[in-house]
Structures are given as C-alpha cells and as structure tokens.
PDB file of C-alpha atoms in Angstrom:
ATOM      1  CA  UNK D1285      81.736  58.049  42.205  1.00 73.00           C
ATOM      2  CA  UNK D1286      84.113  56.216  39.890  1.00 73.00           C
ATOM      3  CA  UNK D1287      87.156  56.973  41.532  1.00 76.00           C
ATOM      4  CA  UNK D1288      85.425  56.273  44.905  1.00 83.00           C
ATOM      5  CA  UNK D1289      84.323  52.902  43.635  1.00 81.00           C
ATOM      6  CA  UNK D1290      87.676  52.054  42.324  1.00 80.00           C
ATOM      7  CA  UNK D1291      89.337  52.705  45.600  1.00 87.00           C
ATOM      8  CA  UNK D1292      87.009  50.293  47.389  1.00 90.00           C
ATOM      9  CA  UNK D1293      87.862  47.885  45.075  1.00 87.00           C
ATOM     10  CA  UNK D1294      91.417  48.135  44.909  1.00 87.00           C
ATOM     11  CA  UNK D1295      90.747  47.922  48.847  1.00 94.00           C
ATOM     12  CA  UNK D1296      88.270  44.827  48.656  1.00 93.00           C
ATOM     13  CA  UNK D1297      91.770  43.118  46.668  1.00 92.00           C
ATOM     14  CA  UNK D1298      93.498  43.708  49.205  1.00 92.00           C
ATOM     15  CA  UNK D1299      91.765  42.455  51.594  1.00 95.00           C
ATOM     16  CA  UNK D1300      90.927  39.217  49.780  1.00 93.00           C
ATOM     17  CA  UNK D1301      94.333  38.840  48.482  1.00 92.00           C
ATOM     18  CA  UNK D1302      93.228  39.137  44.742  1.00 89.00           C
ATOM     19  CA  UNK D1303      95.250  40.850  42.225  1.00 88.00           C
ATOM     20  CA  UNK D1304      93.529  44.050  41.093  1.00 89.00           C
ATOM     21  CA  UNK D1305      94.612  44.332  37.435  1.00 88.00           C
ATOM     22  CA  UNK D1306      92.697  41.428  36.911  1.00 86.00           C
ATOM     23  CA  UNK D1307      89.841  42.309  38.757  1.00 87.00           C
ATOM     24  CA  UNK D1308      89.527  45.969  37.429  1.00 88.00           C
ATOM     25  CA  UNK D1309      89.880  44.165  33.597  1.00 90.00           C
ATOM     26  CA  UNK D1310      86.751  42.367  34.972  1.00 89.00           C
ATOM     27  CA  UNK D1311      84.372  45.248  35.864  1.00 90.00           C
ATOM     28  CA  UNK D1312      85.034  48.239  33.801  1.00 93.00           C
ATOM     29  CA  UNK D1313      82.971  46.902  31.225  1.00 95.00           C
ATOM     30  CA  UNK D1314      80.098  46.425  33.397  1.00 93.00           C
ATOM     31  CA  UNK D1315      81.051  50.166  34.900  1.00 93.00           C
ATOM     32  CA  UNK D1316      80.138  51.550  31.573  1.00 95.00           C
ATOM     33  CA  UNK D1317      77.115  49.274  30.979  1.00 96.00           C
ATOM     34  CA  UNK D1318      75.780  50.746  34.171  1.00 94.00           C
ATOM     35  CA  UNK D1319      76.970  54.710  33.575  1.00 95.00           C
ATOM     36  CA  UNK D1320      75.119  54.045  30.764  1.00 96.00           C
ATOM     37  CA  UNK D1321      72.055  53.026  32.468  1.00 97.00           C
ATOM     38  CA  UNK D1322      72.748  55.684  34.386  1.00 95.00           C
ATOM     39  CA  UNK D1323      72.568  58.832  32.163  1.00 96.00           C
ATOM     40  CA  UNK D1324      68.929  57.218  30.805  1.00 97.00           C
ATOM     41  CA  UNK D1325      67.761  58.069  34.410  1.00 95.00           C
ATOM     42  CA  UNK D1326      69.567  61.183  34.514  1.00 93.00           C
ATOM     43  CA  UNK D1327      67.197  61.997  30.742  1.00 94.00           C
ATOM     44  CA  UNK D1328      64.436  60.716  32.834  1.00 93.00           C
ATOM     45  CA  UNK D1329      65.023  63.114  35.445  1.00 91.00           C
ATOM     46  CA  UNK D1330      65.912  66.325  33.556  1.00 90.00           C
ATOM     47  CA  UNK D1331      69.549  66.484  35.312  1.00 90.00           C
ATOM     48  CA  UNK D1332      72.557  66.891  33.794  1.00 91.00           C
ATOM     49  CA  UNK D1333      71.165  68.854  30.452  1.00 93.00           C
ATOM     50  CA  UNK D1334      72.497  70.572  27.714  1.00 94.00           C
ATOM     51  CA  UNK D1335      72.602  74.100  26.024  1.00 94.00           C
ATOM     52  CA  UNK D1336      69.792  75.206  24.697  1.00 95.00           C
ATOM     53  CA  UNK D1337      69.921  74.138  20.414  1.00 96.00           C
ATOM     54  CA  UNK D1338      67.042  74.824  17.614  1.00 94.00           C
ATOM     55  CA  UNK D1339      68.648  71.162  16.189  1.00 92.00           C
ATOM     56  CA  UNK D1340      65.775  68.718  15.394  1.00 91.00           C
ATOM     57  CA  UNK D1341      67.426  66.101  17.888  1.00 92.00           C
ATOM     58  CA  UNK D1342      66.689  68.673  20.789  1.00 95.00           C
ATOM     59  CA  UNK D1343      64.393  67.382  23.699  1.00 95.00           C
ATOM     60  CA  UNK D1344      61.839  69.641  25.508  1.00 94.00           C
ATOM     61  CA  UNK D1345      61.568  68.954  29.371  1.00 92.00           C
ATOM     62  CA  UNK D1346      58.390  69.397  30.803  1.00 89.00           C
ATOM     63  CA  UNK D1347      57.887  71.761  34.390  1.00 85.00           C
ATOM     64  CA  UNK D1348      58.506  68.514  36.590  1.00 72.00           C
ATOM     65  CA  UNK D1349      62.069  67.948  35.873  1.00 70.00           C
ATOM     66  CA  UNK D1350      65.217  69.761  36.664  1.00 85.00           C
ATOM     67  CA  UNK D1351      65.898  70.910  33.247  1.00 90.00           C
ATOM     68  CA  UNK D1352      64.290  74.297  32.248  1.00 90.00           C
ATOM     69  CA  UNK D1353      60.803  73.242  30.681  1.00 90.00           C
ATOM     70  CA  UNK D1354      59.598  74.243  27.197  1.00 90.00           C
ATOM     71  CA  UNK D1355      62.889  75.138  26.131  1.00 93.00           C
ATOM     72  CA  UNK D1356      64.708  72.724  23.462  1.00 95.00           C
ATOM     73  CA  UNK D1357      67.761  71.467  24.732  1.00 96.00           C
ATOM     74  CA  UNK D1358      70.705  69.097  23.537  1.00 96.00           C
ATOM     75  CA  UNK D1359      70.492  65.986  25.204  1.00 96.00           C
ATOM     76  CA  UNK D1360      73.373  65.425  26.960  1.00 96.00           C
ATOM     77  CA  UNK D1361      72.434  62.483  29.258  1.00 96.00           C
ATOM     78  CA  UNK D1362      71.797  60.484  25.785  1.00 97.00           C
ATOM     79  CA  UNK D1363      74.571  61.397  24.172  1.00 97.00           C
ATOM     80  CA  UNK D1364      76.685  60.258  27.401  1.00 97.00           C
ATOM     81  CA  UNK D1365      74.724  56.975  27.440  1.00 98.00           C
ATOM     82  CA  UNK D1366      75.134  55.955  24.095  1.00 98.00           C
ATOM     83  CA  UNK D1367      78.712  56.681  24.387  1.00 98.00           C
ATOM     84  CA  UNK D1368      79.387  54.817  27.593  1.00 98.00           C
ATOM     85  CA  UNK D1369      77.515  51.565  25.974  1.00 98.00           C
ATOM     86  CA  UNK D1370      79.975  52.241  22.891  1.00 98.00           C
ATOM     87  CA  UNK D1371      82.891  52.402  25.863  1.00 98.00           C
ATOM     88  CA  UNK D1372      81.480  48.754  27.276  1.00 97.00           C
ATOM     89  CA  UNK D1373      81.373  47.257  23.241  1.00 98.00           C
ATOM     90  CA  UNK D1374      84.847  48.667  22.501  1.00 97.00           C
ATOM     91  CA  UNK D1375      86.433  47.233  26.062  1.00 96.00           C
ATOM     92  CA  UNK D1376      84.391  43.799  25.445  1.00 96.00           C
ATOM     93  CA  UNK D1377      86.186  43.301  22.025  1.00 95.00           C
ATOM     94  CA  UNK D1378      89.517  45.253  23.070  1.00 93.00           C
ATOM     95  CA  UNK D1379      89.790  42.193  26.380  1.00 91.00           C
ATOM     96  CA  UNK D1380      88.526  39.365  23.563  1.00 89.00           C
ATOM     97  CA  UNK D1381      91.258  40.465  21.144  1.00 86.00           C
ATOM     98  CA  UNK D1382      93.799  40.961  23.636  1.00 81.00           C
ATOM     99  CA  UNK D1383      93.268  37.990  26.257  1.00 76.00           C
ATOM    100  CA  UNK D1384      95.817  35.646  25.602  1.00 72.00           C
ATOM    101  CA  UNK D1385      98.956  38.021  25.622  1.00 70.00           C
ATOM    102  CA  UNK D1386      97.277  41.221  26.879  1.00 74.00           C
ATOM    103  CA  UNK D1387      98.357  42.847  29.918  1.00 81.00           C
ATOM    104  CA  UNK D1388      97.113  43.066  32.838  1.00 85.00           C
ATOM    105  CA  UNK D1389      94.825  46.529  33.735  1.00 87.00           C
ATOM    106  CA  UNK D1390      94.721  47.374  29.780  1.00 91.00           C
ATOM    107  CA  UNK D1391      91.248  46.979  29.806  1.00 93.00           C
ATOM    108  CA  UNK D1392      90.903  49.366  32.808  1.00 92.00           C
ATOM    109  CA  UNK D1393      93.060  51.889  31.659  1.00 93.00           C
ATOM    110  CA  UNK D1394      91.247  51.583  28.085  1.00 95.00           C
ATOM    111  CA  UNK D1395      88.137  52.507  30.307  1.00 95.00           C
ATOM    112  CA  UNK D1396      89.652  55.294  32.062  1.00 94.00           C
ATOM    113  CA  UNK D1397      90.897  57.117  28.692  1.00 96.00           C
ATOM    114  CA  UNK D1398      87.669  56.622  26.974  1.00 98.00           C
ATOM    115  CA  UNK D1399      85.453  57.530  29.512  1.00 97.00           C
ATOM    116  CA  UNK D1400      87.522  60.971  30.597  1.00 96.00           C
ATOM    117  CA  UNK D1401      87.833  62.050  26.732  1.00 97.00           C
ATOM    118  CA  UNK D1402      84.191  61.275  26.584  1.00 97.00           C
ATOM    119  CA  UNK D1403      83.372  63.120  29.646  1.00 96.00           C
ATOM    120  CA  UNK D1404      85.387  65.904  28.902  1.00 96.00           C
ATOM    121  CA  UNK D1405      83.885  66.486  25.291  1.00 97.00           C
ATOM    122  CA  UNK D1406      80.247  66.014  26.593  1.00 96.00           C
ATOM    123  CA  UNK D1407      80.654  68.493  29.117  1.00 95.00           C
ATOM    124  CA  UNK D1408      81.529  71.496  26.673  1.00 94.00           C
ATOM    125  CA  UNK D1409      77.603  70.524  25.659  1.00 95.00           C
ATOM    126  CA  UNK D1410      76.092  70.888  29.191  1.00 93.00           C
ATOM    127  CA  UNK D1411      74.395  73.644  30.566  1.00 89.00           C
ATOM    128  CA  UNK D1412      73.500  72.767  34.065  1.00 81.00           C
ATOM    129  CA  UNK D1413      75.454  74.766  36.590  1.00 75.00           C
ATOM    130  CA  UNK D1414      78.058  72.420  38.298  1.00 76.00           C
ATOM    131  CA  UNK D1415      80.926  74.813  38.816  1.00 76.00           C
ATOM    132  CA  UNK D1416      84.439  74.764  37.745  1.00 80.00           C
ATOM    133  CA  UNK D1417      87.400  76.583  37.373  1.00 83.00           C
ATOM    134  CA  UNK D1418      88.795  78.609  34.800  1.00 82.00           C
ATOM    135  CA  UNK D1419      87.513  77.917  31.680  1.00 87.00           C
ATOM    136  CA  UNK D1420      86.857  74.406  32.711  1.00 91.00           C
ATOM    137  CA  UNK D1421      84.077  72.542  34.736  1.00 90.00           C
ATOM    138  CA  UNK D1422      84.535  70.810  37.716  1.00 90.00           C
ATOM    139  CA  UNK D1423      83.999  67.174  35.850  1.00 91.00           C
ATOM    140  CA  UNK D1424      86.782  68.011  32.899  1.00 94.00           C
ATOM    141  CA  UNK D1425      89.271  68.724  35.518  1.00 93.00           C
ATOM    142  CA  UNK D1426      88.047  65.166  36.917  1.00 92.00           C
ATOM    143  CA  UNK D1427      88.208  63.882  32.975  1.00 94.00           C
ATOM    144  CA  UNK D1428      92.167  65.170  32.928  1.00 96.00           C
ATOM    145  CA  UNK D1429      93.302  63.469  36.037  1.00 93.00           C
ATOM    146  CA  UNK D1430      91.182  60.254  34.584  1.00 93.00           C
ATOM    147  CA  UNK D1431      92.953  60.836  31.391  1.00 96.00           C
ATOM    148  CA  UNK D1432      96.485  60.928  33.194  1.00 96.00           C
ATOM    149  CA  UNK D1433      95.919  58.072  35.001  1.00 93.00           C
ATOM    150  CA  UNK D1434      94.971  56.070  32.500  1.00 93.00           C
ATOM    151  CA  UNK D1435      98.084  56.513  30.520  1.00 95.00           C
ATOM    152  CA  UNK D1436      99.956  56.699  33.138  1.00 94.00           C
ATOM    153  CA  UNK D1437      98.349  53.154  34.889  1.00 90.00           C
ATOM    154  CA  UNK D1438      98.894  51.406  30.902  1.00 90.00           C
ATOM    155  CA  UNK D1439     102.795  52.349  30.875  1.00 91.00           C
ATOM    156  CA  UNK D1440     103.377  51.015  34.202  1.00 90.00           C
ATOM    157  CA  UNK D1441     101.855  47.786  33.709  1.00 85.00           C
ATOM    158  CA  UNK D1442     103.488  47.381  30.211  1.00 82.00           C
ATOM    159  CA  UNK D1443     106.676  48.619  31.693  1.00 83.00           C
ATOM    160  CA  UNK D1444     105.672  45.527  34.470  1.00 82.00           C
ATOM    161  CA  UNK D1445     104.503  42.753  32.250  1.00 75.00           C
ATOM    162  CA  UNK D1446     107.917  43.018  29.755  1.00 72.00           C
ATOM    163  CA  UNK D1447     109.943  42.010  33.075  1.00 58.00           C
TER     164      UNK D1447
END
C-alpha cells in the first residue's frame, strides 16, 4: 500500500507540475500518523498477531477475531502502532530541525528507513501466516527494498542539493 500510494503521488506531481521531494517531506509524517491508526484497527480486528508469549503484556483474542482465541499472544499491531506514532514525532522534529538548510526528500527517506527497520523487526514477532521466502516473510523482503531505497533516495538528493 505504501509503495502504491507513493507512486500515485509521485504521479499526481507530475501531473500538477509540483516538485515531489517537497511534497513527499509533506506527507510522510501524516503516513505514519495514519499506519498508526491503522495497526489499532488491525488490534481491533485480531489481524496481524503475534507468537504466542506467557509475558504479562500478552493480549487474549476472543472467538470473533482472526487471531486464535483464548490463547495469549504478543501484540504486534500495538507494538507497530506505537512505533509508527514514534516514526511521525521523530520526522516532525527531524523536518523542524532541519528546515532551513535541509534537503529536499530527507524527511521521506527518514520515513522509509524507519518504517522498513521497524517493519522488519516487528515481523520476527508475528505469527499470522503471510508467506515468505527463505527464512524471511514476505513484508521483510518489502522492509529491505524500503530500506535500500531510502538510503539510496537520501544520497541522491544530497549528492543533488551540494550542486
């Protein structure tokens, strides 16, 4: 969905003739604000869950969601939200500090290496069956190329900017 939703936008620039770095600084904060959002309904629903843990912080589902009911699990969805609300705090003050002489797409790149680390870690926690290959999921493959890209996409606009 993110990568989808960044290619519309970087189309929607286009299109309207606005420069994208700019814009993408713009929304990635409010990206993670609503992931964050996000992952509560994902709790609410009883997607996306984690291994089963005796830890006092472990949630029990009941037979109505997704998740497997009466079993304690780790709560994966909350542990994703609260880290993709840090993600929108740490980009919000990264832009503030960094707005006068900051370039261009920092902020989104910022987003993209957060976010993939984040996902990447979270998913060695889940236990819903989403596929994958080798010894990793299908979503830390995702995380990886996020990962890349965002290092990659913060050279080449420093590289840019110093011209």
């Amino acid at each position: 969905g993110i990568i989808g939703g960044i290619l519309a936008a970087w189309l929607y620039c286009k299109v309207a003739k606005l420069k994208f770095m700019k814009y993408f600084d713009l929304v990635m904060p409010s990206v993670a604000l609503a992931q964050g959002f996000g992952r509560i309904g994902c709790f609410l629903a009883g997607c996306c869950y984690g291994r089963e843990t005796t830890s006092r912080f472990g949630v029990v589902f009941p037979e109505s969601g997704l998740a497997p009911a009466g079993v304690k699990l780790i709560p994966t969805q909350l542990i994703s939200s609260a880290g993709d609300f840090l993600i929108m705090i740490v980009l919000l003050l990264y832009y503030r500090k960094n707005k006068k002489d900051g370039t261009p797409g920092s902020v989104g790149s910022l987003y993209m290496l957060l976010y993939g680390v984040g996902r990447f870690l979270v998913e060695f926690l889940r236990n819903d069956n989403r596929g994958g290959v080798g010894m990793f999921s299908t979503s830390q493959w995702i995380s990886m190329v996020i990962v890349a890209g965002g290092i990659v996409l913060y050279l080449v606009n420093k590289k840019r900017h110093k011209r």
